[in-house]
mmCIF file of C-alpha atoms in Angstrom:
data_model
loop_
_atom_site.group_PDB
_atom_site.id
_atom_site.type_symbol
_atom_site.label_atom_id
_atom_site.label_comp_id
_atom_site.label_asym_id
_atom_site.label_seq_id
_atom_site.Cartn_x
_atom_site.Cartn_y
_atom_site.Cartn_z
ATOM 1 C CA MET A 1 -45.505 -26.996 -15.522
ATOM 2 C CA LYS A 2 -44.149 -26.687 -12.050
ATOM 3 C CA LEU A 3 -42.045 -29.788 -12.236
ATOM 4 C CA PHE A 4 -40.650 -28.321 -15.658
ATOM 5 C CA THR A 5 -39.617 -25.007 -14.230
ATOM 6 C CA PHE A 6 -38.045 -26.924 -11.194
ATOM 7 C CA LEU A 7 -36.030 -29.233 -13.265
ATOM 8 C CA ALA A 8 -34.792 -26.227 -15.465
ATOM 9 C CA LEU A 9 -33.601 -24.365 -12.266
ATOM 10 C CA ILE A 10 -31.537 -27.433 -11.265
ATOM 11 C CA GLY A 11 -30.111 -27.801 -14.488
ATOM 12 C CA MET A 12 -29.090 -24.038 -14.732
ATOM 13 C CA LEU A 13 -27.514 -24.565 -11.094
ATOM 14 C CA ALA A 14 -25.562 -27.537 -12.191
ATOM 15 C CA PHE A 15 -23.884 -25.304 -14.819
ATOM 16 C CA VAL A 16 -22.983 -22.580 -12.530
ATOM 17 C CA ASN A 17 -19.278 -22.184 -11.683
ATOM 18 C CA CYS A 18 -19.152 -22.798 -7.891
ATOM 19 C CA ASP A 19 -15.474 -22.084 -7.868
ATOM 20 C CA ALA A 20 -15.668 -18.508 -8.948
ATOM 21 C CA ILE A 21 -13.616 -16.281 -6.310
ATOM 22 C CA LYS A 22 -14.703 -12.810 -5.324
ATOM 23 C CA CYS A 23 -12.364 -10.060 -6.051
ATOM 24 C CA PHE A 24 -12.541 -6.192 -5.546
ATOM 25 C CA GLN A 25 -13.511 -4.872 -9.061
ATOM 26 C CA THR A 26 -13.470 -1.347 -10.537
ATOM 27 C CA VAL A 27 -16.939 -0.551 -11.595
ATOM 28 C CA GLY A 28 -17.575 2.928 -12.797
ATOM 29 C CA ASP A 29 -15.803 5.245 -10.222
ATOM 30 C CA LYS A 30 -16.361 2.829 -7.173
ATOM 31 C CA VAL A 31 -14.539 -0.369 -6.047
ATOM 32 C CA GLU A 32 -16.879 -3.206 -5.216
ATOM 33 C CA ASP A 33 -16.333 -6.852 -4.059
ATOM 34 C CA LYS A 34 -17.772 -9.047 -6.540
ATOM 35 C CA LEU A 35 -17.946 -12.452 -7.763
ATOM 36 C CA CYS A 36 -15.671 -12.896 -11.079
ATOM 37 C CA ALA A 37 -17.940 -13.350 -13.893
ATOM 38 C CA GLY A 38 -17.817 -13.593 -17.601
ATOM 39 C CA ASP A 39 -14.527 -13.858 -19.147
ATOM 40 C CA ASP A 40 -13.001 -13.978 -15.557
ATOM 41 C CA VAL A 41 -15.185 -16.596 -14.165
ATOM 42 C CA ASP A 42 -12.396 -19.152 -13.913
ATOM 43 C CA ALA A 43 -9.964 -16.643 -12.183
ATOM 44 C CA THR A 44 -8.009 -17.869 -9.410
ATOM 45 C CA LYS A 45 -6.304 -14.790 -8.534
ATOM 46 C CA CYS A 46 -7.245 -11.019 -8.179
ATOM 47 C CA LYS A 47 -5.459 -7.898 -9.287
ATOM 48 C CA GLY A 48 -5.191 -4.259 -8.400
ATOM 49 C CA PRO A 49 -2.843 -1.218 -8.387
ATOM 50 C CA GLU A 50 0.720 -1.337 -6.982
ATOM 51 C CA PHE A 51 1.634 0.823 -3.944
ATOM 52 C CA THR A 52 5.291 2.091 -3.940
ATOM 53 C CA TYR A 53 6.892 4.689 -1.599
ATOM 54 C CA ALA A 54 8.175 6.707 -4.663
ATOM 55 C CA ALA A 55 5.158 6.724 -6.720
ATOM 56 C CA GLY A 56 2.259 6.007 -4.306
ATOM 57 C CA ILE A 57 -0.666 4.058 -5.765
ATOM 58 C CA THR A 58 -0.937 3.379 -9.360
ATOM 59 C CA SER A 59 -4.045 4.067 -11.500
ATOM 60 C CA TYR A 60 -4.553 0.199 -12.339
ATOM 61 C CA ASP A 61 -8.176 -0.874 -11.883
ATOM 62 C CA TYR A 62 -9.131 -3.744 -9.730
ATOM 63 C CA GLY A 63 -10.132 -6.815 -11.039
ATOM 64 C CA CYS A 64 -10.180 -10.730 -11.372
ATOM 65 C CA GLY A 65 -6.985 -12.664 -13.044
ATOM 66 C CA GLU A 66 -3.419 -12.176 -13.523
ATOM 67 C CA CYS A 67 -1.532 -9.087 -13.945
ATOM 68 C CA GLY A 68 0.527 -10.561 -16.824
ATOM 69 C CA ALA A 69 3.180 -7.984 -17.963
ATOM 70 C CA ASP A 70 1.711 -5.019 -16.260
ATOM 71 C CA ALA A 71 4.160 -3.316 -14.121
ATOM 72 C CA ASP A 72 1.717 -1.114 -12.332
ATOM 73 C CA CYS A 73 -0.449 -4.042 -11.205
ATOM 74 C CA GLU A 74 -0.180 -6.273 -8.197
ATOM 75 C CA GLU A 75 -1.709 -9.767 -7.764
ATOM 76 C CA CYS A 76 -2.719 -11.888 -4.896
ATOM 77 C CA ALA A 77 -4.188 -15.455 -4.596
ATOM 78 C CA THR A 78 -7.009 -15.469 -2.072
ATOM 79 C CA ALA A 79 -10.560 -14.522 -2.383
ATOM 80 C CA SER A 80 -11.023 -10.461 -1.903
ATOM 81 C CA CYS A 81 -7.317 -10.010 -1.282
ATOM 82 C CA ASN A 82 -7.015 -7.029 -3.466
ATOM 83 C CA VAL A 83 -8.653 -4.512 -0.992
ATOM 84 C CA GLU A 84 -8.889 -1.086 -2.164
ATOM 85 C CA LYS A 85 -5.863 1.158 -1.423
ATOM 86 C CA VAL A 86 -6.480 4.771 -0.355
ATOM 87 C CA ALA A 87 -3.521 7.205 -0.381
ATOM 88 C CA GLY A 88 -2.474 8.503 2.876
ATOM 89 C CA ASP A 89 -0.418 11.749 3.622
ATOM 90 C CA ASP A 90 3.163 12.359 2.000
ATOM 91 C CA PHE A 91 6.083 12.222 4.380
ATOM 92 C CA GLU A 92 9.568 12.879 4.442
ATOM 93 C CA CYS A 93 12.726 10.847 5.005
ATOM 94 C CA ALA A 94 16.600 11.372 4.599
ATOM 95 C CA ASN A 95 18.383 9.801 1.839
ATOM 96 C CA TYR A 96 21.937 8.798 2.843
ATOM 97 C CA GLU A 97 24.784 8.400 0.446
ATOM 98 C CA TRP A 98 28.460 7.353 1.213
ATOM 99 C CA LYS A 99 31.009 10.138 1.323
ATOM 100 C CA THR A 100 34.688 9.079 1.623
ATOM 101 C CA ASP A 101 34.518 7.132 4.754
ATOM 102 C CA GLU A 102 30.885 7.583 6.095
ATOM 103 C CA PHE A 103 27.264 7.800 5.300
ATOM 104 C CA VAL A 104 25.875 11.187 5.324
ATOM 105 C CA ALA A 105 22.380 12.428 4.764
ATOM 106 C CA ASN A 106 21.617 14.487 1.711
ATOM 107 C CA ALA A 107 20.649 17.953 2.407
ATOM 108 C CA ALA A 108 17.162 17.489 0.351
ATOM 109 C CA MET A 109 14.833 15.101 1.839
ATOM 110 C CA THR A 110 12.936 12.529 0.024
ATOM 111 C CA THR A 111 9.265 12.914 -0.379
ATOM 112 C CA CYS A 112 7.489 9.581 0.365
ATOM 113 C CA LYS A 113 3.992 8.325 -0.262
ATOM 114 C CA SER A 114 1.987 6.459 2.173
ATOM 115 C CA LYS A 115 -1.541 4.636 2.295
ATOM 116 C CA ALA A 116 -4.066 5.682 4.607
ATOM 117 C CA SER A 117 -4.175 2.048 6.302
ATOM 118 C CA MET A 118 -0.619 2.457 7.540
ATOM 119 C CA THR A 119 -0.527 3.437 11.099
ATOM 120 C CA GLU A 120 3.283 4.919 11.106
ATOM 121 C CA HIS A 121 5.637 6.261 8.524
ATOM 122 C CA VAL A 122 8.916 4.444 8.102
ATOM 123 C CA CYS A 123 12.304 5.520 6.917
ATOM 124 C CA ASN A 124 15.376 3.552 6.739
ATOM 125 C CA LYS A 125 18.838 4.665 7.257
ATOM 126 C CA PRO A 126 22.458 3.334 7.874
ATOM 127 C CA GLY A 127 22.600 1.449 10.954
ATOM 128 C CA THR A 128 25.193 1.506 13.731
ATOM 129 C CA ALA A 129 27.183 -1.337 12.134
ATOM 130 C CA ALA A 130 27.248 0.144 8.581
ATOM 131 C CA ALA A 131 31.114 1.054 8.293
ATOM 132 C CA LEU A 132 31.653 0.314 4.699
ATOM 133 C CA GLU A 133 29.679 1.514 1.603
ATOM 134 C CA ALA A 134 28.683 -2.259 0.898
ATOM 135 C CA ASP A 135 27.181 -2.516 4.394
ATOM 136 C CA PHE A 136 24.104 -0.530 3.617
ATOM 137 C CA THR A 137 21.412 -0.540 0.716
ATOM 138 C CA ALA A 138 19.384 2.367 0.816
ATOM 139 C CA ALA A 139 15.701 1.575 -0.073
ATOM 140 C CA ASN A 140 13.561 3.767 -1.842
ATOM 141 C CA ALA A 141 15.680 6.755 -1.394
ATOM 142 C CA GLY A 142 15.209 6.440 2.556
ATOM 143 C CA CYS A 143 11.660 5.831 2.205
ATOM 144 C CA GLY A 144 10.080 2.543 3.780
ATOM 145 C CA PRO A 145 11.624 -0.251 5.948
ATOM 146 C CA CYS A 146 14.922 -1.591 5.177
ATOM 147 C CA SER A 147 15.104 -3.632 1.882
ATOM 148 C CA VAL A 148 17.478 -6.230 3.137
ATOM 149 C CA ALA A 149 16.296 -8.034 6.200
ATOM 150 C CA GLN A 150 19.972 -9.393 6.940
ATOM 151 C CA GLU A 151 21.109 -6.011 7.070
ATOM 152 C CA LYS A 152 18.414 -5.041 9.610
ATOM 153 C CA THR A 153 19.519 -7.949 11.795
ATOM 154 C CA ASP A 154 23.148 -7.219 11.439
ATOM 155 C CA LYS A 155 22.434 -3.407 12.518
ATOM 156 C CA LYS A 156 23.707 -2.082 9.200
ATOM 157 C CA CYS A 157 20.320 -0.694 8.344
ATOM 158 C CA ALA A 158 18.015 0.945 10.885
ATOM 159 C CA GLU A 159 14.417 2.008 10.891
ATOM 160 C CA THR A 160 13.004 5.127 12.114
ATOM 161 C CA SER A 161 9.282 5.692 12.398
ATOM 162 C CA THR A 162 6.649 8.252 13.382
ATOM 163 C CA GLU A 163 3.007 7.599 14.320
ATOM 164 C CA VAL A 164 0.379 8.718 11.837
ATOM 165 C CA ASN A 165 -1.783 10.743 13.938
ATOM 166 C CA SER A 166 -3.969 13.420 12.591
ATOM 167 C CA ALA A 167 -5.420 14.620 15.989
ATOM 168 C CA VAL A 168 -1.746 15.435 16.928
ATOM 169 C CA SER A 169 -1.292 17.658 13.953
ATOM 170 C CA MET A 170 -4.646 18.981 14.311
ATOM 171 C CA THR A 171 -3.968 20.003 17.996
ATOM 172 C CA ALA A 172 -0.678 21.759 16.744
ATOM 173 C CA LEU A 173 -2.481 23.815 14.284
ATOM 174 C CA LEU A 174 -5.427 24.770 16.691
ATOM 175 C CA LEU A 175 -3.884 25.844 19.640
ATOM 176 C CA PRO A 176 -1.954 28.933 18.105
ATOM 177 C CA LEU A 177 -5.291 29.762 16.328
ATOM 178 C CA ILE A 178 -7.067 29.696 19.709
ATOM 179 C CA ALA A 179 -4.274 31.817 21.518
ATOM 180 C CA ALA A 180 -4.552 34.386 18.378
ATOM 181 C CA ILE A 181 -8.488 34.444 18.714
ATOM 182 C CA TYR A 182 -8.167 34.942 22.570
ATOM 183 C CA ALA A 183 -5.770 37.812 22.209
ATOM 184 C CA LEU A 184 -7.974 39.521 20.022
ATOM 185 C CA PHE A 185 -10.827 39.689 22.308
#
């Protein structure tokens, strides 16, 4: 009987797909790193929500397989590559447009989205060599890095960034509060 059990286990192991990859998958309200199974056991890619500076992180579920025609989905081709994305703080950037003979920042700032994993907020703007309307391509209404790498190389697009540092913003909030409390007593 022990021999039969042993052979049955060996037989079952022979049919297990050893090539299954791990992907982060939405399970209820959590995201877990698990082996692809069931209908997705043969998946070679992982998928998850897309991030854009304009909309932030889409509500697409994490899982195994290809996105297909889903616009709110982003796919990758290595195991566990679809790491969970967490929303960061919103920030603002100027959006530039061509006026007669120069680029001018619009009066209204653009609200940009970020991910918690970002260490800096990046904006794009016309570079020092952007002398004609065709020289600069505004990306995401000013949010994020330059969209055309050659424009950055040619100094037709410039990037500005600010560090994401919650300690600095917390200090700026607490110092006046401490001064007000001190003045009361």
